[in-house]
Coordinates of C-alpha atoms in Angstrom, one line a residue:
Chain A
M291 CA 117.4 112.1 108.9
P292 CA 116.7 113.6 105.4
P293 CA 116.2 111.2 102.5
D294 CA 119.4 110.3 100.7
S295 CA 119.0 111.7 97.2
A296 CA 122.6 111.1 96.2
S297 CA 121.7 108.4 93.7
S298 CA 119.1 110.6 92.0
Q299 CA 121.4 113.6 92.0
A300 CA 124.2 111.5 90.5
S301 CA 121.9 110.5 87.6
G302 CA 121.1 114.2 86.9
L303 CA 117.5 113.9 87.9
P304 CA 117.1 115.9 91.1
I305 CA 114.1 114.8 93.0
S306 CA 112.9 116.9 95.9
P307 CA 110.3 116.2 98.5
V308 CA 106.8 116.8 97.2
A309 CA 104.9 119.8 98.4
G310 CA 101.7 118.2 97.5
D311 CA 100.1 121.4 96.4
A312 CA 98.6 121.3 92.9
L313 CA 100.0 124.8 92.4
H314 CA 103.5 123.5 92.9
R315 CA 103.3 120.4 90.8
L316 CA 105.4 122.1 88.2
R317 CA 108.0 123.1 90.7
D318 CA 108.2 119.6 92.0
L319 CA 108.9 118.0 88.6
A320 CA 112.3 116.4 88.3
L321 CA 113.7 117.6 85.0
S322 CA 117.0 116.2 83.7
E323 CA 119.4 117.8 81.2
S324 CA 118.3 115.3 78.6
G325 CA 114.6 116.3 78.9
F326 CA 113.5 113.3 81.0
V327 CA 110.7 114.5 83.3
F328 CA 109.4 112.7 86.4
D329 CA 106.4 113.9 88.3
P330 CA 107.0 112.7 91.9
F331 CA 103.4 113.5 92.8
S332 CA 101.8 111.1 90.3
G333 CA 104.7 108.8 89.3
A334 CA 104.2 109.8 85.6
T335 CA 107.2 110.2 83.3
F336 CA 107.5 112.3 80.2
S337 CA 110.1 113.3 77.6
V338 CA 110.5 116.8 76.3
N339 CA 112.7 118.2 73.6
G340 CA 114.9 121.2 74.0
T341 CA 112.1 123.6 73.4
G342 CA 109.8 121.9 75.8
K343 CA 112.5 121.9 78.4
A344 CA 113.0 125.6 77.9
V345 CA 109.2 126.2 78.4
L346 CA 109.2 124.2 81.6
E347 CA 112.2 125.9 83.0
A348 CA 110.7 129.3 82.1
L349 CA 107.4 128.5 83.8
R350 CA 109.2 127.3 86.9
D351 CA 111.2 130.5 86.9
G352 CA 107.8 132.4 87.1
V353 CA 107.6 133.6 83.5
A354 CA 104.0 134.2 82.6
P355 CA 102.7 131.8 79.9
E356 CA 101.9 134.7 77.5
A357 CA 105.5 135.9 77.7
I358 CA 107.1 132.6 76.8
P359 CA 106.8 132.7 73.0
E360 CA 108.8 135.9 72.9
L361 CA 111.4 134.4 75.3
L362 CA 111.7 131.4 73.1
G363 CA 112.0 133.5 70.0
E364 CA 114.9 135.4 71.6
R365 CA 116.6 132.2 72.8
F366 CA 116.3 130.1 69.7
A367 CA 116.0 132.5 66.8
P368 CA 118.8 132.4 64.3
A369 CA 120.5 135.6 63.2
G370 CA 118.4 137.4 60.6
G371 CA 115.0 137.5 62.4
A372 CA 113.5 134.3 61.1
A373 CA 111.7 134.0 64.4
T374 CA 109.4 136.9 63.5
H375 CA 107.9 134.9 60.6
A376 CA 107.4 131.9 62.9
A377 CA 105.8 133.9 65.8
P378 CA 102.1 132.8 65.2
D379 CA 103.2 129.2 65.0
L380 CA 105.3 129.6 68.1
S381 CA 102.5 131.1 70.1
R382 CA 100.2 128.4 69.1
D383 CA 102.7 125.6 69.8
V384 CA 103.4 127.1 73.3
A385 CA 99.7 127.4 74.0
D386 CA 99.2 123.8 73.0
F387 CA 102.1 122.7 75.2
I388 CA 100.7 124.7 78.2
A389 CA 97.3 123.2 77.6
Q390 CA 98.9 119.8 77.8
L391 CA 100.5 120.7 81.1
R392 CA 97.1 121.9 82.4
R393 CA 95.4 118.6 81.3
L394 CA 98.1 116.7 83.1
E395 CA 97.4 118.9 86.2
L396 CA 101.0 120.1 86.1
L397 CA 99.8 123.7 85.9
P398 CA 96.7 125.0 87.5
A399 CA 93.8 126.0 85.3
P400 CA 93.8 129.7 84.4
E401 CA 91.8 132.0 86.6
P402 CA 88.4 132.8 85.1
A403 CA 88.3 136.2 83.3
Chain B
M639 CA 112.9 89.6 127.7
S640 CA 112.9 89.9 123.9
P641 CA 116.1 89.9 122.0
P642 CA 117.1 92.9 119.8
A643 CA 115.3 92.8 116.5
A644 CA 118.6 93.0 114.6
S645 CA 119.7 89.6 115.9
A646 CA 116.3 87.9 116.3
T647 CA 115.2 84.5 114.8
V648 CA 112.2 85.4 112.7
A649 CA 109.8 83.1 110.9
V650 CA 108.3 84.4 107.7
T651 CA 105.6 82.9 105.5
G652 CA 104.6 83.5 101.9
L653 CA 107.7 82.2 100.1
N654 CA 105.7 81.3 97.0
A655 CA 107.7 83.7 94.8
T656 CA 106.1 82.8 91.5
D657 CA 104.6 85.1 88.8
N658 CA 101.9 85.9 91.4
P659 CA 104.3 86.1 94.4
G660 CA 103.6 86.0 98.1
P661 CA 105.1 88.8 100.2
G662 CA 107.5 86.6 102.1
V663 CA 110.6 87.1 100.0
G664 CA 110.0 90.9 99.9
V665 CA 109.7 91.0 103.7
I666 CA 112.9 89.0 104.1
R667 CA 114.9 91.1 101.7
A668 CA 113.7 94.2 103.5
L669 CA 114.9 92.8 106.9
R670 CA 118.3 92.0 105.3
H671 CA 118.5 95.2 103.4
V672 CA 121.7 97.2 103.6
A673 CA 121.7 100.7 102.2
D674 CA 124.3 102.0 99.8
D675 CA 126.1 103.7 102.8
G676 CA 126.4 100.4 104.6
T677 CA 123.7 101.0 107.2
G678 CA 121.0 98.6 108.1
P679 CA 117.4 99.1 109.2
F680 CA 117.9 98.4 112.9
G681 CA 119.1 101.7 114.2
G682 CA 121.8 101.7 111.5
A683 CA 122.8 98.1 112.1
P684 CA 122.2 95.3 109.6
F685 CA 120.2 92.2 110.4
T686 CA 122.4 89.5 111.9
G687 CA 119.7 87.1 113.1
R688 CA 118.2 84.1 111.4
I689 CA 115.3 83.8 109.0
V690 CA 113.2 80.8 109.2
G691 CA 110.9 80.2 106.2
L692 CA 107.5 78.6 106.8
A693 CA 106.4 77.0 103.5
Y694 CA 103.3 75.2 102.4
D695 CA 105.0 73.4 99.6
A696 CA 108.5 72.1 99.1
L697 CA 108.8 73.9 95.8
E698 CA 108.0 77.4 97.0
P699 CA 110.8 79.3 95.3
G700 CA 111.7 81.4 98.3
V701 CA 112.8 78.2 100.1
Y702 CA 115.8 77.9 97.8
A703 CA 117.1 81.5 98.2
R704 CA 120.0 80.4 100.3
D705 CA 121.2 84.0 100.8
L706 CA 117.8 84.9 102.3
V707 CA 116.5 81.9 104.3
D708 CA 118.5 80.0 106.9
D709 CA 116.0 77.3 107.8
V710 CA 112.8 76.1 106.2
Y711 CA 110.0 74.2 107.7
L712 CA 106.9 72.9 106.0
V713 CA 103.7 73.9 107.8
P714 CA 100.1 72.6 107.2
Y715 CA 97.8 74.5 104.9
P716 CA 95.2 76.7 106.6
S717 CA 92.5 74.4 105.5
Q718 CA 93.9 71.8 107.9
G719 CA 92.8 73.9 110.8
I720 CA 94.3 75.8 113.7
E721 CA 95.2 72.7 115.7
A722 CA 97.5 71.4 113.0
L723 CA 99.2 74.8 112.8
R724 CA 99.6 75.1 116.5
E725 CA 101.2 71.6 116.9
R726 CA 103.6 72.3 114.0
L727 CA 104.6 75.7 115.3
W728 CA 105.4 74.1 118.8
E729 CA 107.5 71.4 117.0
I730 CA 109.4 74.1 115.1
H731 CA 109.9 76.2 118.1
A732 CA 111.3 73.3 120.1
E733 CA 113.9 72.7 117.4
T734 CA 114.6 76.2 116.3
P735 CA 113.5 78.7 118.9
L736 CA 111.7 81.6 117.3
D737 CA 111.6 85.2 118.5
A738 CA 109.0 86.4 116.1
V739 CA 106.8 85.4 113.2
I740 CA 105.6 87.6 110.4
P741 CA 102.7 85.9 108.5
T742 CA 102.1 87.4 105.1
L743 CA 99.2 85.5 103.5
D744 CA 95.5 86.4 103.8
A745 CA 94.3 82.8 104.3
E746 CA 96.6 82.1 107.3
L747 CA 96.1 85.4 109.2
P748 CA 93.0 84.3 111.2
A749 CA 94.9 81.4 112.6
F750 CA 98.0 83.4 113.5
I751 CA 95.8 86.1 115.1
A752 CA 94.0 83.5 117.1
L753 CA 97.3 81.9 118.2
A754 CA 99.0 85.2 118.9
P755 CA 98.5 85.1 122.7
E756 CA 99.8 81.5 122.9
L757 CA 102.7 82.4 120.7
A758 CA 103.5 85.3 123.0
E759 CA 103.4 83.0 126.1
R760 CA 106.1 80.9 124.4
G761 CA 108.2 84.0 123.6
I762 CA 107.2 84.2 119.9
A763 CA 106.3 87.8 119.2
T764 CA 103.8 89.0 116.5
F765 CA 102.5 92.4 115.5
L766 CA 99.1 91.7 114.1
P767 CA 95.6 93.3 114.1
A768 CA 92.9 91.9 116.3
E769 CA 90.2 89.7 114.8
G770 CA 87.7 92.5 115.0
Q771 CA 90.0 94.8 113.0
L772 CA 90.5 92.2 110.4
A773 CA 86.8 91.9 109.9
L774 CA 86.3 95.7 109.9
R775 CA 88.3 96.2 106.7
S776 CA 86.9 93.1 104.9
K777 CA 85.4 93.6 101.5
V778 CA 82.0 92.9 103.0
R779 CA 82.3 95.7 105.5
L780 CA 84.4 98.2 103.6
S781 CA 81.3 100.3 102.6
E782 CA 80.3 100.5 106.3
L783 CA 83.8 101.5 107.3
G784 CA 83.9 104.2 104.7
T785 CA 80.5 105.6 105.7
G786 CA 81.3 105.5 109.4
H787 CA 84.7 107.1 109.1
D788 CA 84.5 109.4 106.1
L789 CA 86.8 107.2 104.0
P790 CA 86.2 107.5 100.3
V791 CA 85.1 104.0 99.3
P792 CA 83.2 103.0 96.2
R793 CA 79.6 102.1 96.6
S794 CA 79.2 98.4 97.2
R795 CA 76.8 95.7 98.4
A796 CA 77.1 92.2 99.6
V797 CA 74.8 89.6 98.0
S798 CA 74.2 85.9 98.7
T799 CA 71.9 85.0 95.9
A800 CA 71.8 85.5 92.1
Q801 CA 68.2 86.8 92.5
E802 CA 69.6 89.8 94.2
L803 CA 71.4 90.8 91.1
Y804 CA 68.2 90.8 89.1
E805 CA 66.7 93.1 91.7
L806 CA 69.6 95.5 91.7
D807 CA 68.8 99.2 91.7
E808 CA 71.0 100.5 89.0
E809 CA 70.8 104.0 90.4
E810 CA 72.3 102.7 93.6
L811 CA 74.9 100.5 91.9
P812 CA 75.2 101.1 88.1
F813 CA 76.8 98.8 85.5
P814 CA 79.6 98.1 84.8
L815 CA 80.4 96.9 88.2
W816 CA 82.8 94.4 89.8
V817 CA 81.8 91.1 91.2
K818 CA 84.2 90.1 94.0
G819 CA 84.8 87.2 96.3
A820 CA 85.1 88.0 100.0
F821 CA 88.8 87.3 100.0
Y822 CA 90.0 86.9 96.4
G823 CA 88.8 87.2 92.9
A824 CA 87.1 90.0 90.9
E825 CA 85.3 90.0 87.6
R826 CA 83.9 92.9 85.7
A827 CA 80.3 92.7 84.6
R828 CA 78.8 95.0 82.0
N829 CA 75.2 94.0 82.6
V830 CA 73.1 91.7 84.8
H831 CA 73.7 88.6 82.7
E832 CA 77.4 88.9 83.0
A833 CA 77.0 89.7 86.7
V834 CA 75.0 86.5 87.3
A835 CA 77.5 84.4 85.4
A836 CA 80.4 86.0 87.4
F837 CA 78.4 85.5 90.6
H838 CA 78.3 81.8 90.1
R839 CA 82.0 81.6 89.1
V840 CA 83.0 83.5 92.2
V841 CA 80.8 81.5 94.5
A842 CA 82.2 78.2 93.0
K843 CA 85.7 79.3 93.7
W844 CA 85.6 81.5 96.8
G845 CA 82.1 81.0 98.3
L846 CA 79.7 83.5 99.8
P847 CA 79.2 86.3 100.3
V848 CA 79.8 88.0 97.0
I849 CA 80.5 91.7 96.9
L850 CA 79.3 94.0 94.1
Q851 CA 81.4 97.1 93.9
E852 CA 81.0 100.3 91.8
E853 CA 83.5 100.6 89.1
V854 CA 85.9 103.5 89.6
V855 CA 87.9 104.4 86.5
G856 CA 91.3 105.8 86.9
E857 CA 94.9 105.1 87.8
E858 CA 95.7 102.6 90.6
Y859 CA 97.8 103.6 93.5
D860 CA 98.8 101.3 96.3
V861 CA 100.2 102.2 99.7
V862 CA 102.1 99.8 102.0
A863 CA 101.6 101.1 105.6
V864 CA 102.0 100.0 109.2
G865 CA 99.7 101.0 112.0
D866 CA 100.9 101.2 115.6
G867 CA 97.7 99.7 117.1
A868 CA 96.7 102.9 118.8
G869 CA 95.4 104.8 115.8
G870 CA 98.8 106.1 114.7
L871 CA 100.6 105.7 111.4
V872 CA 104.1 104.2 111.8
G873 CA 104.9 104.7 108.1
A874 CA 103.4 104.6 104.6
V875 CA 104.9 104.3 101.1
P876 CA 102.7 105.0 98.2
M877 CA 103.4 103.4 94.8
K878 CA 102.1 103.5 91.3
K879 CA 102.5 100.4 89.1
T880 CA 104.3 101.0 85.9
L881 CA 104.3 97.5 84.5
L882 CA 101.6 94.8 84.8
T883 CA 101.7 91.1 84.1
D884 CA 99.0 89.5 82.0
K885 CA 97.3 88.7 85.4
G886 CA 97.3 92.3 86.3
K887 CA 99.9 92.0 89.0
G888 CA 102.5 94.8 89.4
W889 CA 105.9 93.8 87.9
A890 CA 107.4 97.3 88.3
G891 CA 106.4 100.4 90.2
V892 CA 107.5 103.8 91.4
V893 CA 107.2 105.5 94.7
V894 CA 105.0 108.7 94.4
G895 CA 105.0 111.6 96.8
D896 CA 101.3 112.6 96.8
P897 CA 100.7 113.4 100.5
T898 CA 97.0 112.6 100.1
L899 CA 97.8 108.9 99.8
V900 CA 99.8 109.0 103.1
E901 CA 97.0 110.9 104.7
L902 CA 94.4 108.4 103.5
A903 CA 96.5 105.5 105.0
G904 CA 96.7 107.5 108.3
R905 CA 92.9 108.0 108.3
F906 CA 92.4 104.3 108.0
M907 CA 94.8 103.7 110.9
A908 CA 92.9 106.2 113.0
A909 CA 89.5 104.8 112.1
T910 CA 90.5 101.2 113.0
D911 CA 93.4 101.4 115.4
W912 CA 95.1 99.1 112.9
R913 CA 98.0 97.1 114.3
G914 CA 100.6 95.8 111.9
P915 CA 101.1 96.0 108.1
C916 CA 98.6 96.5 105.4
E917 CA 98.2 97.5 101.8
V918 CA 95.8 100.2 100.9
E919 CA 94.6 100.0 97.3
C920 CA 93.2 103.2 95.8
V921 CA 92.2 104.5 92.4
R922 CA 92.5 108.2 91.5
D923 CA 89.4 109.0 89.6
E924 CA 88.8 111.4 86.7
H925 CA 88.2 114.2 89.1
G926 CA 91.6 113.7 90.8
Q927 CA 89.9 112.2 93.9
Y928 CA 91.2 109.0 95.5
R929 CA 88.8 106.1 96.2
L930 CA 89.8 103.4 98.6
L931 CA 89.1 100.1 96.9
E932 CA 90.5 97.5 99.3
I933 CA 92.6 97.1 102.4
N934 CA 94.8 94.0 102.3
P935 CA 95.6 93.1 106.0
R936 CA 99.3 92.2 105.4
F937 CA 102.4 93.2 103.5
P938 CA 102.1 93.3 99.7
A939 CA 104.6 91.4 97.5
W940 CA 106.2 94.7 96.6
C941 CA 107.0 95.7 100.2
Y942 CA 110.7 95.5 99.7
L943 CA 110.3 98.8 97.9
S944 CA 109.7 100.5 101.3
A945 CA 113.3 99.7 102.3
G946 CA 114.7 101.6 99.4
A947 CA 112.2 104.5 99.7
G948 CA 113.3 105.6 103.1
Q949 CA 110.9 103.6 105.3
N950 CA 111.8 100.0 105.9
L951 CA 108.4 98.8 107.0
P952 CA 109.1 95.1 107.5
A953 CA 112.0 96.0 109.8
A954 CA 109.7 98.4 111.7
V955 CA 107.1 95.6 112.2
L956 CA 109.8 93.3 113.5
R957 CA 111.0 95.9 115.9
L958 CA 107.5 96.7 117.1
A959 CA 106.7 93.1 117.6
L960 CA 109.8 92.7 119.9
G961 CA 108.8 95.7 121.9
E962 CA 111.1 98.3 120.4
T963 CA 110.1 101.9 119.9
V964 CA 109.8 103.0 116.3
A965 CA 109.4 106.7 115.7
P966 CA 106.9 107.6 113.0
M967 CA 108.6 107.6 109.6
R968 CA 107.7 110.3 107.1
D969 CA 110.8 110.6 104.9
L970 CA 110.0 109.4 101.4
L971 CA 112.1 109.1 98.2
P972 CA 109.7 109.5 95.3
G973 CA 111.2 108.0 92.2
T974 CA 112.5 104.9 93.9
M975 CA 111.5 102.0 91.7
F976 CA 111.1 98.3 91.9
V977 CA 111.5 96.2 88.8
R978 CA 110.8 92.5 89.4
I979 CA 112.8 89.8 87.8
S980 CA 112.5 86.1 87.2
L981 CA 115.7 84.3 87.8
D982 CA 116.7 80.7 88.1
Q983 CA 118.1 79.5 91.4
L984 CA 120.5 76.5 91.4
T985 CA 120.1 74.0 94.2
S986 CA 120.5 70.4 94.9
I987 CA 117.9 67.7 94.8
A988 CA 119.1 67.0 98.3
D989 CA 117.5 70.2 99.5
L990 CA 114.2 69.1 98.0
Q991 CA 114.6 65.7 99.5
A992 CA 115.3 67.1 102.9
L993 CA 112.2 69.3 102.8
A994 CA 109.8 66.9 101.2
G995 CA 111.1 64.0 103.3
S996 CA 111.5 65.5 106.8
G997 CA 109.6 68.8 106.4
A998 CA 112.7 70.8 107.3
L999 CA 115.8 72.2 105.7
H1000 CA 118.7 73.7 107.6
R1001 CA 121.5 75.7 106.2
A1002 CA 124.5 77.1 108.0
P1003 CA 124.2 77.9 111.7
S1004 CA 123.9 81.6 112.7
S1005 CA 127.6 82.0 113.2
E1006 CA 128.2 81.1 109.6
A1007 CA 125.1 82.7 108.1
P1008 CA 125.8 85.3 105.3

């Protein structure tokens, strides 16, 4: 009989069975609309803002880390191209965030060059 | 022939539900657990039997949980010996026939294990490890168990004299390390002087031998598990503590889904043919590897969590004790939490008088039980 996840679904925090594979830690994260994150593998919880949530969702959709700054720029840039001026900061911030995910073992380490 | 587990009369110990609680209340709540969909843990049916609390003191808080415990009897402390326990259990059984008993405290387990055959002859079922299995996972022999069965245990060594601490090879067992009693107690020692002082304190409180154990730094994870006695794993629920008391006891925790923890519990069962419940204490070190610190040979105080996480392990133990078949449970609900609460129970001095005076307290008969 499959586990009853009705209560977790009702709270907006879908929690799926854990694959247990370090490569899939990100996929197994339970991410709510409000930015609450639960890692069912380790039991750790985090909070992310809207931008962080967008990054997590992009990574889970298979977007390559290096493509995320551009994606965020398109998604969040106001009319007028202000994102262009913020691009270096954006790339650095995304890189910092991804480094955090790797330190938390939510993303595998990058392949050696 | 044993009755169905769902309607059995079950004795449970460990009702000292204080700030360092025994497991008894957790076991009882699991037995009585009804899921949100109205189903119970006995093939979908709820528990309709009787719970008999066995208490060492008239003020053990679990005694006064009238929605959990139907009858209460005082029993002698383990220090009074197996004969005293045997006599008292026969007295209780004559008055309130028991179908099963689930002991939950370390100190009483040897006596219940020794009495298990006699209990069975009288129709009182248990589901306990053998005496040899109990010894195999002891703190003294954990290192040997790890080496012999490829279980990841920290380096440790049993000592009986303070002199052995001065002669310690720090390459074999570096500081800081933990100085532990054979059953209870643990103190951290940063150097040989602290270790010697801790040694004497541990000996004074818990006796010999004293175990020196390598310090493993990392996050603690615990697993409540049940072995089927034939090397198989009936079920396992891993948990990470999220709130600790000032005594380091878990006051809140969350189920985690790391399959490595379940696998580790399974390897322990296979290595020992463990029969019954246990708690596997692990630490995940800085390299992401789990080290098995201790095996407690009974349910932990947080075992009720298993009922909400998809594997009601106390109910499974009762069913196994009474000869029912329990299929291995592997469904798990990561994110299920327990958050402990202190609450005041209202009762009458008459209840205390009954227990303290006659050693027994009876509530409504089974037909009127909640």
